[in-house]
Structures are given as C-alpha cells and as structure tokens.
Amino acid sequence: MGSSNSKSRGISKQQSQKEKKPDEEASDQLIEEVVCKTSDLQDGEMKAVDFGGSSILVVRENGKFSAVGAKCTHYGAPLAKGVLCNGRIRCPWHGACFNSTTGDIEDFPGLDSLPVYEVVVKEEDVVVKATKTSLSSSKRIKKMVKASTDDSRTFLIVGGGPASVSCAETLRQEGFCGKIIIATRETHLPFDKPKLSKSLDSTPEKLALRDVRFYEDSDIILRHELEATGVNTVDKKVDFKDGSSISYDKLFLATGGK
C-alpha cells in the first residue's frame, strides 16, 4: 500500500515538473493566420501585413513566399519602403541589407538579423505560422560559437565602435573559436557613435551596442583604456600608450577617423 502511494506521489511530482506556467504556455502558443492572397503580390514585391497583432514583411521572389520582420534592426525603418533585389532587402534609411529568406543581416549598419517566420501556401492563401515568443522581438542574433581551449589563435580588434563589434560577432558566427580581444581607449562599452552626434541628450551608456552579458556569453574580451600607439607587424603585436602590448595572430584596425 505504502509502495503504491509512493509511486503515485512520484508520478504526480514528475507531472507537476512538466506542467508549464500559463505565461509560458501563452509564449509557446502557435499563431497561424492567412495574411494575404497569392495574387496580392507580384514576383519581386514585398508588403507589410498584420499578423498576430504585429507587423511582418511578406516577400514574393522567384515564385516563392517568405516572411520576416518588418522593421530594420538598425533604427527601425519600415523595410516595406526599401528595395528588394536578388534575394536581399535593402533598408530605405541607411542601407542595411538582409537576406529575404533567412532574415540574416548581410551588410552594415546594424548588428541584428530579422526574425523569420514559416510560410505555407494553401491554394490562393498565404499562411504564416509563428509562436508568440518569436513575435515579441523585432531583432534576432545569429548563432555564435564559443571560444575553445583547443584553439590558441588570438584575433585582436583595435577600436571601440560598431565596426569592432560587427567584426567580433562575425568571427563567432563564422565559427572562429580562438580568443577575440577588443582593445579600446574608451572607458565604456562599444556604442553607436554616429547616433551620439544626432541625439545630444543621450550618453554612451544608453547607446551601448551590446550589454556586458553579451560579451561574456560570446567569449569576447573587452580591454578598456588602451590607446594604441604602434603596430609591430614583424613580432605581431600592438603597443599601447600605457606601455603594455598585446600579441596577435590576426589584427583588425577599426579606430575610425578624425
């Protein structure tokens, strides 16, 4: 009798662990809606449509339909007003470029990719499927690898602006498992410097491109208050104003101009 009760309590505990909270269930809820007719878009056209209470971008190219986020991940420009050509969506404001099928960012400015949604064509209906979670953000970070102790290479990036962060992220996205160091003379995190000149009431902290947690999770090392004074290409090292130096296997200079 006691064994039976113990067994039933064990099953009940396992079931309770698997039960999801109401908010988690809501986030995982699949939304499926007809967003337009196939005849609404000619080949080579794109259109912003309402879906699940959000705006998404439906694209028709080479006879196939795809759906991605409707806003540029840089400054939020409406991509429907941009240009679609050869599988790429070009932002109308600053020219950021995204793959129309995968949503991946392919050209700067901007760091994040677009969210992408499943599309199914049922006769004349274009149906989009997505979870509420995937609709909660207009941005998506591409998958990145972590550093490995088996890779002894060091990629040194000098400079604390968007180009430096973009370089570091691209390396991780493309499978580089060595050490990545961003050396900057700034005291704060890499930030959007062009925007600082346009938004005079803002600060570098408010315009940080990524938070500290991102760099830690991506195994990207930040070295602050290091002003480069010279590059020794023979010994492969960069010298800094404070007398220190960092050796490298590969070097990327992104100090900008004055």
Tab-separated table of C-alpha atoms in Angstrom:
chain	number	residue	atom	x	y	z
A	1	MET	CA	0.000	0.000	0.000
A	2	GLY	CA	2.819	2.377	1.009
A	3	SER	CA	4.693	1.463	-2.184
A	4	SER	CA	1.670	2.335	-4.289
A	5	ASN	CA	1.251	5.739	-2.602
A	6	SER	CA	4.953	6.459	-3.043
A	7	LYS	CA	4.734	5.592	-6.711
A	8	SER	CA	1.686	7.788	-7.256
A	9	ARG	CA	3.385	10.701	-5.475
A	10	GLY	CA	6.421	10.236	-7.752
A	11	ILE	CA	4.268	10.344	-10.873
A	12	SER	CA	2.442	13.410	-9.583
A	13	LYS	CA	5.772	15.174	-8.968
A	14	GLN	CA	7.019	14.371	-12.455
A	15	GLN	CA	3.792	15.633	-13.973
A	16	SER	CA	3.957	18.868	-11.985
A	17	GLN	CA	7.536	19.452	-13.149
A	18	LYS	CA	6.444	19.105	-16.746
A	19	GLU	CA	3.465	21.414	-16.321
A	20	LYS	CA	4.081	24.847	-17.762
A	21	LYS	CA	3.045	28.114	-16.246
A	22	PRO	CA	0.222	29.986	-18.007
A	23	ASP	CA	2.580	32.687	-19.299
A	24	GLU	CA	4.974	30.051	-20.682
A	25	GLU	CA	2.126	28.289	-22.450
A	26	ALA	CA	0.997	31.619	-23.920
A	27	SER	CA	4.528	32.320	-25.193
A	28	ASP	CA	4.694	28.915	-26.897
A	29	GLN	CA	1.250	29.300	-28.437
A	30	LEU	CA	1.365	28.831	-32.192
A	31	ILE	CA	-0.332	31.503	-34.257
A	32	GLU	CA	-1.464	30.595	-37.758
A	33	GLU	CA	-3.149	33.187	-39.963
A	34	VAL	CA	-3.888	33.903	-43.598
A	35	VAL	CA	-2.022	37.158	-44.211
A	36	CYS	CA	-2.805	37.705	-47.885
A	37	LYS	CA	-3.716	36.106	-51.214
A	38	THR	CA	-1.070	34.924	-53.646
A	39	SER	CA	-2.429	37.444	-56.140
A	40	ASP	CA	-1.743	40.341	-53.737
A	41	LEU	CA	1.961	40.209	-54.536
A	42	GLN	CA	3.659	40.047	-57.896
A	43	ASP	CA	7.055	38.402	-58.216
A	44	GLY	CA	9.727	40.741	-56.816
A	45	GLU	CA	7.347	42.557	-54.482
A	46	MET	CA	7.090	42.782	-50.694
A	47	LYS	CA	4.341	44.001	-48.407
A	48	ALA	CA	3.888	44.754	-44.697
A	49	VAL	CA	0.913	42.874	-43.234
A	50	ASP	CA	-0.671	42.443	-39.815
A	51	PHE	CA	-0.008	39.129	-38.118
A	52	GLY	CA	-0.743	38.159	-34.522
A	53	GLY	CA	-1.018	41.806	-33.504
A	54	SER	CA	2.357	42.659	-35.056
A	55	SER	CA	3.562	43.858	-38.434
A	56	ILE	CA	5.625	41.460	-40.565
A	57	LEU	CA	7.021	41.641	-44.082
A	58	VAL	CA	5.838	39.163	-46.701
A	59	VAL	CA	8.100	38.725	-49.715
A	60	ARG	CA	7.467	37.060	-53.068
A	61	GLU	CA	10.503	36.270	-55.156
A	62	ASN	CA	11.114	33.637	-57.837
A	63	GLY	CA	7.635	32.310	-57.242
A	64	LYS	CA	8.253	31.626	-53.539
A	65	PHE	CA	6.904	33.390	-50.458
A	66	SER	CA	8.823	34.199	-47.276
A	67	ALA	CA	8.092	36.268	-44.172
A	68	VAL	CA	10.482	38.239	-41.968
A	69	GLY	CA	10.403	41.126	-39.501
A	70	ALA	CA	9.027	44.350	-40.942
A	71	LYS	CA	11.438	46.804	-39.292
A	72	CYS	CA	15.137	47.329	-39.875
A	73	THR	CA	17.117	46.201	-36.835
A	74	HIS	CA	19.317	49.298	-37.041
A	75	TYR	CA	16.967	52.236	-36.373
A	76	GLY	CA	13.581	50.631	-37.024
A	77	ALA	CA	12.913	51.848	-40.560
A	78	PRO	CA	9.940	50.251	-42.391
A	79	LEU	CA	11.534	47.757	-44.765
A	80	ALA	CA	8.460	47.716	-46.996
A	81	LYS	CA	9.653	51.121	-48.223
A	82	GLY	CA	13.088	49.734	-49.043
A	83	VAL	CA	14.349	47.835	-52.073
A	84	LEU	CA	14.027	44.122	-52.833
A	85	CYS	CA	16.557	42.725	-55.292
A	86	ASN	CA	18.171	39.321	-55.849
A	87	GLY	CA	17.134	37.862	-52.518
A	88	ARG	CA	18.096	40.906	-50.458
A	89	ILE	CA	16.110	43.630	-48.736
A	90	ARG	CA	17.840	46.999	-48.549
A	91	CYS	CA	16.780	49.425	-45.773
A	92	PRO	CA	15.484	52.783	-47.077
A	93	TRP	CA	17.250	54.839	-44.397
A	94	HIS	CA	20.886	53.768	-44.065
A	95	GLY	CA	21.231	50.828	-46.431
A	96	ALA	CA	21.409	47.864	-44.049
A	97	CYS	CA	20.881	44.679	-46.050
A	98	PHE	CA	19.013	41.495	-45.069
A	99	ASN	CA	18.506	38.124	-46.724
A	100	SER	CA	14.855	37.983	-47.771
A	101	THR	CA	14.579	34.253	-46.999
A	102	THR	CA	16.639	33.729	-43.834
A	103	GLY	CA	16.390	37.252	-42.409
A	104	ASP	CA	20.154	37.257	-41.778
A	105	ILE	CA	21.861	40.640	-41.871
A	106	GLU	CA	24.361	40.773	-44.732
A	107	ASP	CA	25.533	44.375	-44.782
A	108	PHE	CA	26.128	47.068	-42.183
A	109	PRO	CA	24.919	49.275	-40.499
A	110	GLY	CA	23.214	47.248	-37.807
A	111	LEU	CA	24.163	44.079	-35.971
A	112	ASP	CA	21.000	42.046	-35.586
A	113	SER	CA	19.180	39.863	-38.076
A	114	LEU	CA	15.444	39.850	-38.742
A	115	PRO	CA	13.145	37.256	-37.188
A	116	VAL	CA	11.911	34.776	-39.796
A	117	TYR	CA	8.546	33.008	-39.903
A	118	GLU	CA	7.216	29.850	-41.523
A	119	VAL	CA	5.143	30.365	-44.673
A	120	VAL	CA	2.763	27.861	-46.257
A	121	VAL	CA	0.747	28.471	-49.418
A	122	LYS	CA	-2.660	26.794	-49.377
A	123	GLU	CA	-4.285	27.212	-52.769
A	124	GLU	CA	-4.664	31.015	-53.028
A	125	ASP	CA	-3.962	31.738	-49.343
A	126	VAL	CA	-0.565	32.737	-47.958
A	127	VAL	CA	-0.438	31.360	-44.407
A	128	VAL	CA	2.136	32.389	-41.812
A	129	LYS	CA	2.932	30.384	-38.682
A	130	ALA	CA	4.833	31.630	-35.626
A	131	THR	CA	4.855	31.484	-31.839
A	132	LYS	CA	4.072	34.491	-29.692
A	133	THR	CA	7.656	34.374	-28.443
A	134	SER	CA	9.068	34.809	-31.939
A	135	LEU	CA	6.821	37.829	-32.453
A	136	SER	CA	7.872	39.505	-29.222
A	137	SER	CA	11.080	40.918	-30.688
A	138	SER	CA	11.880	42.646	-33.976
A	139	LYS	CA	15.514	41.511	-33.785
A	140	ARG	CA	17.398	38.226	-33.816
A	141	ILE	CA	21.033	37.440	-33.027
A	142	LYS	CA	22.639	34.840	-35.259
A	143	LYS	CA	24.043	31.742	-33.568
A	144	MET	CA	27.657	32.032	-32.472
A	145	VAL	CA	30.295	29.560	-31.340
A	146	LYS	CA	32.212	29.813	-28.068
A	147	ALA	CA	35.954	30.033	-27.549
A	148	SER	CA	37.791	26.716	-27.298
A	149	THR	CA	40.947	25.847	-25.375
A	150	ASP	CA	41.970	23.798	-28.432
A	151	ASP	CA	42.264	26.994	-30.499
A	152	SER	CA	45.296	29.055	-29.491
A	153	ARG	CA	44.827	31.807	-32.049
A	154	THR	CA	44.225	35.419	-30.988
A	155	PHE	CA	42.276	37.879	-33.107
A	156	LEU	CA	42.907	41.423	-31.887
A	157	ILE	CA	40.487	44.216	-32.760
A	158	VAL	CA	41.563	47.798	-32.058
A	159	GLY	CA	38.731	50.311	-31.714
A	160	GLY	CA	35.505	50.633	-29.762
A	161	GLY	CA	32.856	51.354	-32.367
A	162	PRO	CA	30.246	49.417	-34.369
A	163	ALA	CA	32.822	48.049	-36.829
A	164	SER	CA	34.739	46.381	-33.993
A	165	VAL	CA	31.637	44.734	-32.557
A	166	SER	CA	30.476	43.654	-36.010
A	167	CYS	CA	33.872	42.070	-36.691
A	168	ALA	CA	33.890	40.180	-33.374
A	169	GLU	CA	30.363	38.887	-33.846
A	170	THR	CA	31.007	37.824	-37.440
A	171	LEU	CA	34.046	35.833	-36.347
A	172	ARG	CA	31.982	33.921	-33.790
A	173	GLN	CA	29.120	33.454	-36.258
A	174	GLU	CA	31.501	32.042	-38.860
A	175	GLY	CA	32.993	29.507	-36.453
A	176	PHE	CA	36.148	31.201	-35.090
A	177	CYS	CA	36.895	29.536	-31.714
A	178	GLY	CA	40.095	31.378	-30.825
A	179	LYS	CA	40.496	34.313	-28.455
A	180	ILE	CA	38.876	37.595	-29.512
A	181	ILE	CA	40.041	40.816	-27.872
A	182	ILE	CA	38.560	44.265	-28.452
A	183	ALA	CA	41.008	46.933	-27.253
A	184	THR	CA	39.577	50.435	-26.949
A	185	ARG	CA	40.728	53.674	-25.382
A	186	GLU	CA	37.157	54.288	-24.204
A	187	THR	CA	36.078	53.661	-20.602
A	188	HIS	CA	32.631	52.365	-21.562
A	189	LEU	CA	31.169	49.618	-23.718
A	190	PRO	CA	31.300	49.986	-27.519
A	191	PHE	CA	28.466	52.300	-28.506
A	192	ASP	CA	26.708	53.789	-31.513
A	193	LYS	CA	28.949	56.800	-32.097
A	194	PRO	CA	27.104	58.243	-35.127
A	195	LYS	CA	23.854	58.332	-33.157
A	196	LEU	CA	25.501	60.156	-30.261
A	197	SER	CA	26.160	63.120	-32.548
A	198	LYS	CA	22.492	63.213	-33.571
A	199	SER	CA	20.935	62.641	-30.157
A	200	LEU	CA	22.560	65.280	-27.981
A	201	ASP	CA	20.657	64.326	-24.824
A	202	SER	CA	21.906	60.737	-24.964
A	203	THR	CA	25.006	59.115	-23.451
A	204	PRO	CA	27.415	56.340	-24.467
A	205	GLU	CA	25.874	54.105	-21.798
A	206	LYS	CA	22.391	54.490	-23.290
A	207	LEU	CA	23.716	53.812	-26.792
A	208	ALA	CA	25.745	50.697	-25.966
A	209	LEU	CA	25.603	48.264	-28.881
A	210	ARG	CA	25.607	45.223	-26.569
A	211	ASP	CA	25.493	44.761	-22.805
A	212	VAL	CA	28.240	43.218	-20.684
A	213	ARG	CA	26.411	39.890	-20.509
A	214	PHE	CA	26.528	39.553	-24.297
A	215	TYR	CA	30.323	39.855	-24.457
A	216	GLU	CA	30.720	37.405	-21.578
A	217	ASP	CA	28.397	34.847	-23.168
A	218	SER	CA	30.142	35.204	-26.534
A	219	ASP	CA	33.667	34.916	-25.081
A	220	ILE	CA	34.624	38.334	-26.426
A	221	ILE	CA	37.192	40.070	-24.219
A	222	LEU	CA	36.934	43.837	-23.758
A	223	ARG	CA	40.072	45.791	-22.780
A	224	HIS	CA	39.300	49.399	-21.871
A	225	GLU	CA	41.514	52.494	-21.643
A	226	LEU	CA	44.055	51.137	-24.089
A	227	GLU	CA	45.189	53.648	-26.699
A	228	ALA	CA	47.213	52.074	-29.484
A	229	THR	CA	50.473	53.822	-30.356
A	230	GLY	CA	52.049	51.399	-32.805
A	231	VAL	CA	51.840	48.090	-34.628
A	232	ASN	CA	54.792	45.732	-34.914
A	233	THR	CA	53.931	43.547	-37.884
A	234	VAL	CA	57.152	41.526	-37.581
A	235	ASP	CA	56.549	40.392	-33.992
A	236	LYS	CA	52.781	40.616	-34.479
A	237	LYS	CA	51.929	42.803	-31.532
A	238	VAL	CA	50.254	46.141	-30.847
A	239	ASP	CA	51.801	48.608	-28.407
A	240	PHE	CA	49.702	50.853	-26.211
A	241	LYS	CA	50.215	54.223	-24.544
A	242	ASP	CA	50.399	52.739	-21.043
A	243	GLY	CA	53.440	50.661	-22.026
A	244	SER	CA	51.588	47.370	-22.449
A	245	SER	CA	51.307	45.321	-25.618
A	246	ILE	CA	49.084	42.545	-26.967
A	247	SER	CA	50.262	39.840	-29.332
A	248	TYR	CA	48.019	38.687	-32.144
A	249	ASP	CA	47.676	36.166	-34.952
A	250	LYS	CA	45.241	38.351	-36.873
A	251	LEU	CA	44.647	42.079	-36.482
A	252	PHE	CA	41.735	44.337	-37.402
A	253	LEU	CA	42.146	48.113	-37.037
A	254	ALA	CA	38.847	49.942	-36.572
A	255	THR	CA	39.869	53.149	-34.879
A	256	GLY	CA	37.833	55.377	-37.201
A	257	GLY	CA	38.916	58.786	-38.427
A	258	LYS	CA	39.156	62.307	-37.087
